[in-house]
Coordinates of C-alpha atoms and ligand atoms in Angstrom, one line a residue:
M298 CA -20.8 -11.6 -0.6
S299 CA -18.2 -14.1 -1.7
Q300 CA -20.5 -15.1 -4.6
R301 CA -20.4 -11.6 -6.1
S302 CA -17.8 -11.0 -8.7
C303 CA -15.6 -8.0 -8.3
L304 CA -13.4 -6.0 -10.5
S305 CA -10.8 -3.8 -8.9
V306 CA -9.9 -0.7 -10.9
V307 CA -6.6 0.7 -9.6
L308 CA -5.8 4.2 -10.8
A309 CA -2.1 4.8 -11.3
A310 CA -1.7 7.1 -14.2
G311 CA -0.4 10.0 -12.2
E312 CA 3.1 11.4 -12.6
G313 CA 3.8 11.8 -8.9
T314 CA 6.0 14.9 -9.5
R315 CA 6.5 15.4 -5.8
M316 CA 8.5 12.2 -5.5
K317 CA 11.2 13.8 -7.6
S318 CA 11.9 10.5 -9.2
A319 CA 12.6 8.9 -12.6
M320 CA 10.4 6.0 -11.5
P321 CA 6.6 6.2 -11.5
K322 CA 5.4 7.1 -8.0
V323 CA 3.4 3.9 -7.3
L324 CA 6.4 1.7 -8.0
H325 CA 8.2 3.1 -4.9
A326 CA 8.3 0.4 -2.3
I327 CA 6.9 -0.2 1.1
A328 CA 8.6 -3.2 2.8
G329 CA 10.3 -4.0 -0.4
L330 CA 7.0 -4.2 -2.5
P331 CA 5.8 -1.5 -4.8
M332 CA 3.0 0.6 -3.3
V333 CA 0.6 -0.4 -6.1
A334 CA 1.3 -4.1 -5.3
H335 CA 0.1 -3.5 -1.7
V336 CA -3.1 -2.1 -3.2
V337 CA -3.5 -5.1 -5.4
K338 CA -3.0 -7.5 -2.5
A339 CA -5.6 -5.7 -0.5
A340 CA -8.1 -5.9 -3.4
E341 CA -7.5 -9.6 -3.8
A342 CA -7.9 -10.1 -0.1
A343 CA -11.2 -8.3 -0.3
G344 CA -12.3 -10.8 -3.0
A345 CA -11.5 -9.0 -6.2
T346 CA -11.7 -11.5 -9.0
G347 CA -10.6 -9.1 -11.8
L348 CA -8.0 -6.4 -11.9
A349 CA -7.7 -3.4 -14.2
L350 CA -4.7 -1.2 -13.8
V351 CA -5.0 2.3 -15.3
I352 CA -1.6 3.6 -16.2
G353 CA -0.2 6.6 -18.0
H354 CA 3.1 8.1 -16.9
G355 CA 5.9 5.5 -17.3
A356 CA 3.5 3.0 -18.9
D357 CA 6.2 0.6 -20.1
E358 CA 7.9 0.4 -16.7
M359 CA 4.5 0.0 -15.1
R360 CA 3.5 -2.9 -17.4
K361 CA 6.8 -4.6 -16.7
A362 CA 6.4 -4.3 -13.0
A363 CA 2.8 -5.4 -13.1
Q364 CA 3.9 -8.7 -14.7
K365 CA 5.5 -9.5 -11.4
F366 CA 3.0 -8.3 -8.8
A367 CA -0.2 -8.8 -10.8
P368 CA 0.4 -11.1 -13.8
K369 CA -3.3 -11.4 -14.5
A370 CA -4.0 -7.7 -14.5
E371 CA -5.3 -6.0 -17.6
T372 CA -3.6 -2.7 -18.1
F373 CA -5.3 0.4 -19.7
V374 CA -3.5 3.5 -20.7
Q375 CA -5.1 6.8 -19.9
E376 CA -3.5 9.1 -22.5
K377 CA -4.5 12.4 -21.0
R378 CA -5.1 13.0 -17.3
L379 CA -8.5 14.5 -17.3
G380 CA -9.6 13.4 -13.8
T381 CA -10.4 10.4 -11.7
A382 CA -13.7 9.6 -13.5
H383 CA -12.0 9.8 -16.8
A384 CA -9.3 7.5 -15.5
V385 CA -11.8 4.9 -14.4
L386 CA -13.4 5.0 -17.8
A387 CA -10.1 4.2 -19.4
A388 CA -10.9 0.7 -18.1
R389 CA -14.4 0.7 -19.8
E390 CA -13.8 -2.5 -21.6
A391 CA -13.1 -4.4 -18.3
I392 CA -16.0 -2.7 -16.5
S393 CA -18.4 -3.6 -19.3
K394 CA -17.8 -7.3 -18.7
G395 CA -20.5 -7.3 -16.2
Y396 CA -19.0 -7.6 -12.7
D397 CA -21.3 -7.3 -9.7
D398 CA -19.0 -5.0 -7.9
I399 CA -16.5 -2.4 -9.1
L400 CA -13.9 -1.4 -6.5
V401 CA -12.1 1.8 -7.4
M402 CA -8.8 2.3 -5.7
F403 CA -5.8 4.6 -5.9
G404 CA -2.3 3.1 -6.5
D405 CA -0.7 5.5 -4.0
T406 CA -2.7 4.4 -1.0
P407 CA -0.6 1.4 0.1
L408 CA -1.9 0.8 3.6
I409 CA -5.5 0.3 2.7
D410 CA -6.7 -2.9 4.4
A411 CA -9.0 -5.5 3.0
Q412 CA -11.6 -5.0 5.8
A413 CA -12.3 -1.5 4.7
L414 CA -12.8 -2.7 1.1
A415 CA -14.9 -5.6 2.2
A416 CA -17.1 -3.3 4.3
A417 CA -17.8 -1.1 1.2
R418 CA -18.6 -4.2 -0.9
Q419 CA -20.9 -5.4 1.9
K420 CA -23.0 -2.2 1.4
L421 CA -23.4 -3.1 -2.3
A422 CA -24.5 -6.6 -1.3
E423 CA -27.1 -4.9 0.9
G424 CA -28.4 -2.9 -2.0
A425 CA -26.4 0.3 -2.2
A426 CA -25.4 1.6 -5.6
V427 CA -22.3 3.4 -4.4
A428 CA -20.4 3.0 -1.1
V429 CA -17.6 5.5 -0.5
I430 CA -14.8 4.8 1.9
G431 CA -14.4 7.8 4.3
F432 CA -11.9 8.6 7.0
R433 CA -11.1 11.4 9.4
P434 CA -7.6 12.8 8.8
P435 CA -6.1 15.0 11.5
N436 CA -6.0 17.8 8.9
P437 CA -8.7 17.5 6.3
T438 CA -7.2 20.3 4.0
G439 CA -7.0 19.1 0.5
Y440 CA -9.4 16.2 0.7
G441 CA -12.9 15.9 -0.7
R442 CA -15.5 16.3 2.1
L443 CA -18.3 13.9 2.6
I444 CA -21.6 15.6 2.9
E445 CA -24.2 13.4 4.6
K446 CA -27.9 13.8 5.3
G447 CA -29.9 11.4 7.4
G448 CA -27.3 8.5 7.2
R449 CA -27.0 8.9 3.4
L450 CA -24.2 10.4 1.4
V451 CA -25.5 13.2 -0.7
A452 CA -22.3 14.7 -2.2
I453 CA -18.5 14.7 -2.1
R454 CA -17.2 18.2 -2.4
E455 CA -13.6 18.8 -3.5
E456 CA -11.7 21.2 -1.3
K457 CA -11.4 23.8 -4.1
D458 CA -15.2 23.7 -4.6
C459 CA -16.1 23.8 -0.9
S460 CA -18.0 26.6 0.9
E461 CA -16.4 27.8 4.2
A462 CA -19.0 25.8 6.1
E463 CA -18.3 22.6 4.1
K464 CA -14.5 23.1 4.7
K465 CA -15.3 22.5 8.4
I466 CA -16.4 18.9 7.8
G467 CA -13.9 16.4 9.2
F468 CA -15.2 13.3 7.4
C469 CA -13.3 13.0 4.1
N470 CA -13.1 10.9 1.0
A471 CA -10.3 8.4 1.2
G472 CA -10.5 8.1 -2.5
M473 CA -11.7 4.5 -2.7
M474 CA -15.3 3.4 -3.4
A475 CA -17.3 0.4 -4.4
V476 CA -19.8 0.9 -7.2
A477 CA -22.5 -1.6 -8.3
G478 CA -21.3 -2.9 -11.6
K479 CA -24.8 -2.6 -13.3
H480 CA -24.8 1.2 -12.6
A481 CA -21.1 2.0 -13.0
L482 CA -20.7 2.9 -16.6
R483 CA -24.0 4.8 -16.8
L484 CA -23.1 6.9 -13.7
L485 CA -19.5 7.6 -14.9
D486 CA -20.7 8.6 -18.4
K487 CA -22.8 11.3 -16.8
V488 CA -19.9 13.0 -15.1
G489 CA -19.0 16.4 -16.4
N490 CA -16.1 18.8 -15.8
K491 CA -17.7 22.0 -14.6
N492 CA -15.7 22.5 -11.4
A493 CA -12.7 24.5 -10.1
K494 CA -10.1 22.2 -11.7
G495 CA -12.0 21.5 -14.9
E496 CA -11.6 17.7 -14.3
F497 CA -13.9 14.8 -14.6
Y498 CA -14.3 13.9 -10.9
L499 CA -15.2 10.4 -9.9
T500 CA -16.7 11.8 -6.8
D501 CA -19.5 13.4 -8.8
I502 CA -21.1 10.0 -9.2
V503 CA -22.4 10.4 -5.6
E504 CA -24.7 13.2 -6.6
I505 CA -25.6 11.6 -9.9
A506 CA -26.6 8.4 -8.3
G507 CA -28.6 10.3 -5.6
A508 CA -30.5 12.2 -8.3
E509 CA -31.4 8.8 -9.9
G510 CA -32.9 7.8 -6.5
L511 CA -30.2 5.2 -5.9
D512 CA -28.9 4.4 -2.4
V513 CA -25.4 6.0 -1.7
V514 CA -23.6 5.5 1.6
A515 CA -20.3 6.1 3.3
T516 CA -18.3 3.6 5.3
E517 CA -15.4 4.6 7.6
A518 CA -11.8 3.4 7.5
G519 CA -9.0 4.1 10.0
F520 CA -7.0 7.1 9.2
E521 CA -3.8 5.2 8.6
S522 CA -5.3 2.9 6.0
A523 CA -6.3 5.8 3.8
L524 CA -2.9 7.5 3.9
G525 CA -2.1 8.8 0.3
I526 CA 1.6 9.0 -0.5
N527 CA 2.8 12.1 -2.5
N528 CA 6.4 12.5 -1.5
R529 CA 9.2 10.5 0.1
A530 CA 8.6 11.9 3.6
E531 CA 5.1 10.4 3.4
L532 CA 6.6 7.2 1.9
A533 CA 8.7 6.9 5.0
E534 CA 5.7 7.5 7.2
A535 CA 3.8 4.7 5.5
E536 CA 6.8 2.4 5.9
A537 CA 6.9 3.2 9.6
I538 CA 3.2 2.4 10.0
W539 CA 3.5 -0.8 7.9
Q540 CA 6.5 -2.0 10.0
A541 CA 4.8 -1.2 13.3
R542 CA 1.8 -3.3 12.2
R543 CA 4.0 -6.2 11.1
R544 CA 6.1 -6.2 14.3
R545 CA 3.0 -6.4 16.4
E546 CA 1.7 -9.2 14.3
A547 CA 5.0 -11.1 14.7
M548 CA 5.0 -10.6 18.4
L549 CA 1.4 -11.7 18.8
S550 CA 2.2 -14.8 16.8
G551 CA 5.0 -15.9 19.2
V552 CA 8.1 -14.1 18.0
T553 CA 10.2 -12.2 20.6
L554 CA 11.4 -8.8 19.4
I555 CA 13.6 -7.4 22.1
A556 CA 13.6 -3.9 20.5
P557 CA 10.8 -4.1 18.0
E558 CA 11.3 -0.6 16.6
T559 CA 14.7 -1.6 15.3
V560 CA 13.7 -4.7 13.4
Y561 CA 12.7 -4.3 9.8
F562 CA 10.6 -6.9 8.0
S563 CA 10.0 -7.4 4.3
H564 CA 6.5 -7.8 2.9
D565 CA 7.1 -11.6 2.6
T566 CA 9.1 -12.4 5.7
E567 CA 8.0 -15.7 7.4
I568 CA 9.1 -16.2 10.9
G569 CA 8.1 -19.0 13.3
A570 CA 7.2 -19.0 16.9
D571 CA 9.8 -18.9 19.7
T572 CA 12.3 -17.2 17.4
I573 CA 14.1 -14.4 19.3
V574 CA 15.2 -11.4 17.3
E575 CA 17.7 -9.1 18.9
P576 CA 18.0 -5.4 18.2
N577 CA 18.9 -3.9 14.8
V578 CA 18.1 -6.7 12.4
W579 CA 17.1 -6.2 8.7
F580 CA 15.1 -8.8 6.8
G581 CA 15.2 -8.3 3.0
P582 CA 12.8 -10.2 0.7
G583 CA 12.5 -13.9 0.6
V584 CA 13.3 -14.9 4.2
R585 CA 11.8 -17.9 5.9
I586 CA 12.6 -18.8 9.5
A587 CA 11.2 -21.8 11.2
S588 CA 10.7 -21.9 15.0
G589 CA 13.2 -21.4 17.8
A590 CA 15.9 -19.6 16.0
R591 CA 17.9 -16.8 17.5
I592 CA 18.9 -13.9 15.3
H593 CA 21.5 -11.9 17.1
A594 CA 21.9 -8.1 16.8
F595 CA 23.0 -6.3 13.6
S596 CA 22.3 -9.1 11.2
H597 CA 21.3 -8.5 7.5
I598 CA 19.3 -11.3 6.0
E599 CA 17.7 -11.7 2.6
G600 CA 16.6 -14.6 0.4
A601 CA 17.6 -17.1 3.2
T602 CA 15.9 -20.1 4.7
I603 CA 16.7 -20.7 8.3
A604 CA 15.5 -24.0 9.9
S605 CA 14.6 -24.6 13.5
N606 CA 16.9 -23.7 16.4
C607 CA 19.6 -22.0 14.2
D608 CA 21.8 -19.3 15.6
V609 CA 22.7 -16.4 13.4
G610 CA 24.9 -13.4 14.1
P611 CA 25.7 -11.0 15.7
F612 CA 26.8 -9.1 12.5
A613 CA 26.0 -12.0 10.1
R614 CA 25.1 -11.4 6.5
L615 CA 22.9 -14.1 4.9
R616 CA 22.4 -13.5 1.2
P617 CA 20.1 -15.2 -1.4
G618 CA 20.3 -18.9 -1.4
A619 CA 21.7 -19.3 2.1
D620 CA 20.0 -22.4 3.5
L621 CA 20.6 -23.1 7.1
R622 CA 19.4 -26.5 8.3
N623 CA 18.4 -27.4 11.9
K624 CA 20.7 -26.1 14.6
A625 CA 23.2 -24.6 12.1
K626 CA 25.3 -21.7 13.4
V627 CA 26.5 -18.7 11.5
G628 CA 28.4 -16.3 13.8
N629 CA 29.9 -12.9 13.8
F630 CA 31.2 -11.2 10.6
C631 CA 30.3 -14.2 8.4
E632 CA 28.7 -14.0 5.0
V633 CA 26.8 -16.9 3.4
K634 CA 25.5 -16.9 -0.2
Q635 CA 24.0 -19.7 -2.3
A636 CA 25.2 -22.3 0.2
T637 CA 23.7 -25.0 2.4
I638 CA 24.9 -25.2 6.0
E639 CA 23.7 -28.6 7.1
E640 CA 22.4 -29.7 10.4
G641 CA 24.5 -28.6 13.4
A642 CA 27.4 -27.3 11.2
K643 CA 29.2 -24.2 12.5
V644 CA 30.5 -21.2 10.6
N645 CA 31.4 -19.1 13.5
H646 CA 33.9 -16.3 12.8
L647 CA 35.0 -14.0 10.0
T648 CA 34.1 -16.3 7.2
Y649 CA 32.8 -16.2 3.6
I650 CA 30.9 -19.3 2.4
G651 CA 29.5 -18.9 -1.2
D652 CA 28.4 -21.6 -3.7
A653 CA 29.0 -24.3 -1.2
R654 CA 27.7 -27.1 0.9
V655 CA 28.9 -27.4 4.5
G656 CA 28.1 -30.9 5.7
A657 CA 26.3 -31.7 8.9
A658 CA 28.3 -31.0 12.1
A659 CA 31.2 -29.7 10.1
N660 CA 33.2 -27.0 11.7
I661 CA 34.6 -24.1 9.7
G662 CA 37.5 -22.3 11.4
A663 CA 37.9 -18.5 11.8
G664 CA 38.8 -16.6 8.6
T665 CA 37.9 -19.3 6.1
I666 CA 37.1 -18.1 2.6
T667 CA 35.6 -20.1 -0.2
C668 CA 37.2 -18.6 -3.3
N669 CA 34.3 -19.3 -5.6
Y670 CA 35.0 -16.8 -8.4
D671 CA 38.0 -16.6 -10.8
G672 CA 36.8 -13.4 -12.4
Y673 CA 34.8 -15.3 -15.1
S674 CA 32.8 -18.1 -13.5
K675 CA 31.6 -19.4 -10.1
F676 CA 32.7 -22.8 -8.8
F677 CA 31.4 -25.0 -6.1
T678 CA 33.0 -26.0 -2.8
D679 CA 31.8 -29.2 -1.1
I680 CA 32.7 -29.8 2.5
G681 CA 31.7 -33.2 3.9
E682 CA 29.9 -34.2 7.1
G683 CA 31.9 -33.7 10.2
A684 CA 34.9 -32.1 8.4
F685 CA 37.1 -29.7 10.4
V686 CA 38.5 -26.8 8.4
G687 CA 41.3 -24.9 10.2
S688 CA 41.5 -21.2 10.7
N689 CA 42.5 -18.9 7.9
S690 CA 41.9 -21.3 5.1
S691 CA 41.3 -20.3 1.5
L692 CA 39.3 -23.0 -0.3
V693 CA 39.9 -22.5 -4.0
A694 CA 36.8 -23.9 -5.8
P695 CA 36.1 -26.3 -7.4
V696 CA 37.2 -28.3 -4.4
S697 CA 35.8 -30.9 -2.1
I698 CA 36.7 -31.9 1.4
G699 CA 35.7 -35.4 2.3
R700 CA 33.5 -36.6 5.1
G701 CA 35.4 -36.1 8.4
G702 CA 38.2 -34.4 6.4
E703 CA 40.6 -32.1 8.1
N704 CA 42.9 -29.4 7.0
S705 CA 44.9 -26.9 9.0
Ligands
UD1_161 C1 -8.9 12.6 -4.7 C2 -10.4 12.7 -4.5 C3 -10.6 13.4 -3.2 C4 -10.0 12.6 -2.1 C5 -8.5 12.3 -2.4 C6 -8.0 11.3 -1.4 C7 -11.4 13.0 -6.7 C8 -12.0 14.0 -7.7 N1 -10.9 13.5 -5.6 O1 -8.3 13.9 -4.8 O2 -12.0 13.5 -3.0 O3 -10.2 13.2 -0.8 O4 -8.3 11.8 -3.7 O5 -6.6 11.1 -1.5 O6 -11.4 11.8 -7.0 N2 -5.5 9.8 -11.5 C9 -5.4 9.2 -12.7 N3 -5.8 9.9 -13.8 C10 -6.3 11.2 -13.7 C11 -6.4 11.7 -12.4 C12 -6.0 11.0 -11.3 O7 -4.9 8.1 -12.8 O8 -6.7 11.7 -14.7 C13 -5.0 9.0 -10.3 C14 -3.8 9.5 -9.6 O9 -2.6 9.0 -10.1 C15 -4.0 9.2 -8.2 C16 -5.5 9.1 -8.0 O10 -6.0 9.0 -9.3 O11 -3.5 7.9 -7.9 C17 -6.1 10.4 -7.3 O12 -5.8 11.5 -8.1 P1 -5.4 12.9 -7.4 O13 -5.2 13.9 -8.5 O14 -4.3 12.7 -6.5 O15 -6.7 13.3 -6.6 P2 -6.8 14.2 -5.4 O16 -6.9 15.6 -5.8 O17 -5.9 13.8 -4.3
CA162 CA1 -3.8 12.7 -4.2

């Protein structure tokens, strides 16, 4: 399968009115990363080599965001929202480049996992023309139903077009599907809009392909991975599921979480084995922790690098650029920003260290403040190896304290 080229077409033109937000729905974040970026990551992990983003509402904002999470993506604007098939066709130019597989995905389904996508692609490799990803939600109301006969998928019926008998079917369309590239445009161009909503339904390609005698199948994904987000309550539900997965992954990789349900990871948190994380810890983006660290309760950490066997908190705040070297200690009610705390140095109590270097084995007394800002510019404080800074010191930058220096 790995030799097959694959274009992922991510539909994200919707307004997402139920989010009640000025920001496009799919830019709302799970674990600090926009929903649509999670979708893109899953597509890439499933082997997508090309990426087409179909946007509409908030196009400029979407393009700008896409430069960060998918710099190689081609964006296509769907001017009018005439349905999911119409949306896919907005990316006609990309689809016509001749990819083996086309993966159609929704931007508001952030928990989709690469295995589900890969399983659908595998069906194409085995000769199917269309492989639809199905799932069994606890309440199927509102979803398209998958109608199967003899192991083959014969139709997807939207809720509004279902008979009473069809409404009883529990196997539903997750929204995502893999379509053989050589058939995709022909099938999509045959889709009409004679249905209850008057839209061009992507789902109609199932019957169209069947009528051409092509092989159409359904695969099954776990319920959680197909969760579509429409409002902020569902966004929080997805966040909870994402966090639960990540905590488990961390624990299985050798990290102790004493109260896992109270620890929040970011999409990019890296945390090494034998680190112990106490209750109520928040990791914002850009955190890397080597092994054997202890993160005490109620610490808030983002953009920080923490080397082996460091000790952080309780109630510590590490901000972007905090760089703790081996065995450094940052204790209670301390804030560190854009500063290196070198090997074995201690910043233990009620202290602010910003734009600074604290040399190896230096000791910073309680209540020390680096006064790094004069209202216009930031200045650097340099504290030498083994220095001893007494309690309640205000270090007005630019300033340096020599190796072994002492003040009190
Ligand atoms: C769709 C499926 C349904 C499935 C459900 C799963 C169709 C016809 N129906 O229904 O079978 O069970 O998803 O969640 O595909 N979009 C555009 N442009 C459009 C229309 C939609 O970009 O013109 C995007 C939306 O932003 C959204 C996605 O496509 O990300 C799905 O559209 P939506 O209207 O939510 O489809 P559903 O009615 O939920
Ligand atoms: Ca939807």
